[in-house]
Coordinates of C-alpha atoms in Angstrom, one line a residue:
M1 CA -48.9 149.0 95.2
E2 CA -49.9 150.5 98.6
G3 CA -52.4 153.3 99.0
V4 CA -51.8 154.5 95.4
V5 CA -53.7 157.6 94.4
K6 CA -53.4 159.3 91.0
V7 CA -54.9 162.8 90.4
Y8 CA -54.7 164.5 87.1
R9 CA -55.1 168.3 87.2
S10 CA -56.2 170.5 84.4
A11 CA -57.8 173.9 83.8
T12 CA -61.2 172.4 84.2
G13 CA -60.5 170.7 87.5
E14 CA -59.2 167.4 89.0
V15 CA -59.7 163.8 87.8
H16 CA -59.1 161.1 90.4
A17 CA -57.9 158.2 88.2
L18 CA -56.9 156.0 91.1
K19 CA -58.3 156.1 94.6
G20 CA -56.1 154.3 97.2
I21 CA -55.2 151.1 95.3
D22 CA -53.7 148.3 97.4
I23 CA -52.6 145.4 95.1
S24 CA -49.9 142.8 95.0
F25 CA -48.6 140.9 91.9
P26 CA -46.9 137.6 92.9
S27 CA -43.9 136.3 91.0
R28 CA -44.3 133.2 88.9
G29 CA -47.9 134.4 88.3
V30 CA -50.1 135.9 85.6
T31 CA -52.5 138.7 86.8
A32 CA -55.2 140.2 84.7
V33 CA -56.5 143.7 85.3
V34 CA -59.9 144.5 83.9
G35 CA -62.4 147.3 84.0
P36 CA -64.4 149.5 81.7
S37 CA -62.9 152.6 80.0
G38 CA -62.1 155.2 82.6
S39 CA -61.7 152.7 85.4
G40 CA -58.0 153.5 85.9
K41 CA -56.3 150.6 84.2
S42 CA -53.9 152.7 82.1
S43 CA -52.9 154.8 85.0
L44 CA -52.3 151.7 87.1
L45 CA -50.1 150.2 84.4
R46 CA -48.1 153.3 83.8
I47 CA -47.4 153.8 87.5
L48 CA -46.6 150.2 88.1
A49 CA -44.1 150.3 85.1
G50 CA -42.4 153.4 86.5
L51 CA -43.5 155.5 83.5
D52 CA -45.6 157.8 85.8
E53 CA -45.5 158.8 89.4
P54 CA -48.4 158.3 91.9
T55 CA -49.8 161.4 93.5
A56 CA -49.7 159.5 96.8
G57 CA -48.9 156.0 98.0
S58 CA -45.9 153.7 97.2
V59 CA -44.9 151.2 94.6
H60 CA -42.4 148.4 95.2
I61 CA -40.9 146.0 92.7
G62 CA -39.2 143.4 94.8
S63 CA -37.1 145.4 97.3
V64 CA -37.0 148.6 95.1
E65 CA -39.4 151.4 96.0
M66 CA -40.0 152.8 92.6
S67 CA -42.1 155.7 93.8
A68 CA -39.2 157.0 96.0
L69 CA -36.7 157.2 93.1
S70 CA -35.6 160.2 91.2
A71 CA -36.5 160.3 87.5
S72 CA -33.1 159.1 86.4
A73 CA -32.9 156.4 89.0
R74 CA -36.4 155.2 88.1
R75 CA -35.3 154.9 84.4
E76 CA -32.4 152.8 85.4
A77 CA -34.6 150.6 87.6
R78 CA -37.1 150.3 84.8
R79 CA -34.4 148.9 82.4
R80 CA -33.4 146.2 84.9
L81 CA -36.7 145.3 86.4
V82 CA -39.6 145.9 84.0
G83 CA -40.6 144.8 80.5
Y84 CA -43.5 146.5 78.7
V85 CA -45.5 145.3 75.8
F86 CA -47.8 147.7 73.9
Q87 CA -51.2 146.7 72.5
L88 CA -50.3 147.2 68.8
P89 CA -47.7 144.5 68.0
S90 CA -45.7 146.8 65.6
D91 CA -45.4 149.5 68.3
N92 CA -43.0 147.1 70.2
L93 CA -40.6 146.6 67.3
I94 CA -38.1 148.5 65.1
S95 CA -38.8 148.0 61.4
Y96 CA -35.2 147.6 60.2
L97 CA -34.1 145.1 62.8
N98 CA -34.7 141.3 62.5
A99 CA -35.9 139.2 65.4
W100 CA -32.4 138.3 66.5
E101 CA -31.3 141.9 66.4
H102 CA -34.3 142.8 68.6
M103 CA -33.1 140.3 71.2
V104 CA -29.5 141.6 71.0
L105 CA -30.8 145.2 71.6
A106 CA -33.1 144.2 74.4
A107 CA -30.3 142.3 76.2
K108 CA -28.0 145.3 75.9
V109 CA -30.5 147.7 77.3
R110 CA -31.2 145.3 80.2
G111 CA -27.5 144.7 80.8
S112 CA -27.8 140.9 80.4
G113 CA -26.2 138.3 78.2
L114 CA -27.7 136.6 75.1
G115 CA -27.5 133.1 76.6
E116 CA -31.2 132.6 76.8
A117 CA -32.2 134.4 73.6
S118 CA -32.4 131.3 71.4
R119 CA -34.4 129.4 74.1
L120 CA -36.9 132.2 74.4
L121 CA -37.5 132.5 70.7
E122 CA -37.9 128.7 70.6
L123 CA -40.3 128.7 73.5
L124 CA -42.4 131.4 71.8
G125 CA -42.5 129.4 68.6
I126 CA -40.5 131.8 66.5
G127 CA -37.0 130.1 66.8
D128 CA -36.9 129.6 63.0
L129 CA -37.7 133.2 62.3
S130 CA -34.7 134.9 63.8
W131 CA -33.8 136.4 60.4
A132 CA -37.3 138.0 59.9
R133 CA -38.0 141.7 60.2
P134 CA -41.4 142.8 61.6
Q135 CA -43.1 143.3 58.3
Q136 CA -42.3 139.6 57.5
L137 CA -44.0 138.4 60.7
S138 CA -47.7 137.9 61.3
G139 CA -49.4 140.0 64.1
G140 CA -49.2 137.0 66.5
E141 CA -45.5 136.4 65.7
Q142 CA -44.7 140.1 66.2
Q143 CA -46.4 140.0 69.6
R144 CA -44.5 136.8 70.6
L145 CA -41.3 138.5 69.6
A146 CA -42.3 141.5 71.8
F147 CA -42.7 139.2 74.8
A148 CA -39.4 137.5 74.1
Q149 CA -37.5 140.8 74.2
A150 CA -39.5 142.0 77.2
V151 CA -38.6 138.9 79.3
I152 CA -34.9 138.6 78.3
G153 CA -32.6 139.1 81.3
A154 CA -35.4 137.9 83.7
P155 CA -37.0 141.2 84.8
A156 CA -39.1 141.0 87.9
L157 CA -42.2 142.3 86.1
V158 CA -43.6 142.3 82.5
I159 CA -46.6 144.5 81.9
A160 CA -48.7 144.1 78.7
D161 CA -51.5 146.5 77.7
E162 CA -54.3 144.5 75.9
P163 CA -51.7 142.1 74.4
T164 CA -54.3 140.0 72.5
A165 CA -56.5 142.8 71.2
Q166 CA -55.0 142.7 67.7
L167 CA -54.7 138.9 67.5
D168 CA -57.0 136.2 66.2
G169 CA -58.2 133.4 68.4
A170 CA -55.4 130.9 67.5
S171 CA -52.7 133.5 67.9
S172 CA -54.1 134.6 71.3
K173 CA -54.1 131.1 72.7
A174 CA -50.6 130.4 71.5
L175 CA -49.4 133.7 73.1
L176 CA -51.1 133.0 76.4
Q177 CA -49.7 129.5 76.6
A178 CA -46.2 131.0 76.1
V179 CA -46.8 133.6 78.8
R180 CA -47.8 130.8 81.2
E181 CA -44.5 129.1 80.4
L182 CA -42.5 132.3 80.8
A183 CA -44.1 132.9 84.2
H184 CA -42.6 129.7 85.5
G185 CA -39.2 131.3 85.2
G186 CA -40.1 133.7 88.1
T187 CA -41.3 136.8 86.3
S188 CA -44.6 138.4 87.3
F189 CA -46.9 139.1 84.3
V190 CA -49.6 141.8 84.6
L191 CA -52.0 141.9 81.6
S192 CA -54.6 144.7 81.1
T193 CA -57.4 143.2 79.1
H194 CA -61.0 142.9 78.0
D195 CA -60.4 139.4 76.7
A196 CA -62.1 136.5 78.5
D197 CA -59.4 134.1 77.3
V198 CA -56.8 136.2 79.1
V199 CA -58.9 136.3 82.3
A200 CA -59.3 132.5 82.1
A201 CA -55.5 132.1 81.7
A202 CA -54.7 134.3 84.7
D203 CA -54.0 133.1 88.2
R204 CA -55.9 136.1 89.6
T205 CA -58.0 139.0 88.2
Y206 CA -58.4 142.5 89.6
F207 CA -61.5 144.4 88.6
L208 CA -61.3 148.2 88.7
R209 CA -64.2 150.6 88.5
H210 CA -64.1 154.4 88.8
G211 CA -60.5 154.3 90.0
A212 CA -61.1 151.9 92.9
L213 CA -60.5 148.2 93.3
E214 CA -63.9 146.6 93.0
S215 CA -63.1 142.9 93.4
V216 CA -60.5 140.2 93.0
T217 CA -60.9 136.7 91.6
A218 CA -58.4 134.1 92.6
E219 CA -58.7 130.3 92.1
R220 CA -62.1 131.0 90.5
V221 CA -63.4 132.6 93.8
A222 CA -64.6 136.3 93.4
M223 CA -64.2 138.5 96.4
S224 CA -65.2 142.2 96.9
V225 CA -62.6 144.5 98.3
I226 CA -63.0 146.4 101.6
D227 CA -60.7 149.4 101.9
G228 CA -59.1 150.8 105.0
A229 CA -62.2 153.0 105.8
G230 CA -64.5 150.0 105.7
R231 CA -66.0 150.8 102.2
I232 CA -66.9 148.0 99.9
Q233 CA -67.4 148.1 96.1
L234 CA -70.6 146.4 95.0
P235 CA -70.6 144.9 91.5
P236 CA -72.8 146.8 89.0
G237 CA -75.6 144.2 89.2
A238 CA -75.9 144.5 92.9
L239 CA -75.6 148.3 92.8
E240 CA -78.8 148.5 90.8
L241 CA -80.6 147.3 93.9
F242 CA -79.7 150.6 95.7
P243 CA -80.9 153.4 93.4
D244 CA -81.1 155.9 96.3
G245 CA -77.5 155.1 97.4
R246 CA -78.7 153.9 100.8
A247 CA -78.6 150.4 102.4
I248 CA -79.5 148.6 105.6
V249 CA -76.5 146.7 107.0
E250 CA -77.0 144.0 109.6
T251 CA -74.7 141.6 111.3
V252 CA -76.3 138.2 111.7
E253 CA -74.5 135.2 113.2
G254 CA -71.1 136.3 112.1
A255 CA -72.3 137.3 108.6
V256 CA -73.0 140.8 107.2
M257 CA -76.2 141.4 105.3
I258 CA -76.6 144.4 103.0
K259 CA -80.1 145.0 101.7
P260 CA -82.2 147.9 100.3
P261 CA -84.2 150.0 102.8

């Protein structure tokens, strides 16, 4: 995502949901996206998935520029390149299909074969439940089936909105372990979350606040983000030191110091 802006317009005015987002999501990796309500997470996920268009900026999935496609071409690219998992496990499934039939349908939509379907169900710990319909599965089993059908055909990207929100601790850990295994196959996973376990399992974490990228954590190192105009997002704890919105900035021996006036 490069310079992605999203503005929603209504009768009462404009809402700037995203303000010039520059983010990359590496393949074979798990990325967490966190932030309070209203931070722009949902807008980011929908644009990344090709479900919505940015007001400005570009979105690439591999070599495909999703933001430059027509609506019909974007739908076709989405089928091939993107898997999406909703927060509520049952929202991902069709009540009258069993687990195997879900895999058959997902493979057909993606235009791939069924050669890996059994392996995926086994990997996700539901290989012996291919006969079961959603109502016969626990919430954790439903969510694992959702990930299995999302990843069949090796899409470049799988996006999940709060995938552990409806699960207990044991089910969450089993799902996250499976996601780590699936990522080794080359798919990039992007998980929107408030769950500390998801953040701990991720290779990197992006923090959004007020539609802007506040910081990124990779390899347990947290870094604030400086945009193209030289603006830096301070974390909320540091922001409290500047109640007047003013700061003294000094460069000292190659380091930058920011302190209250």
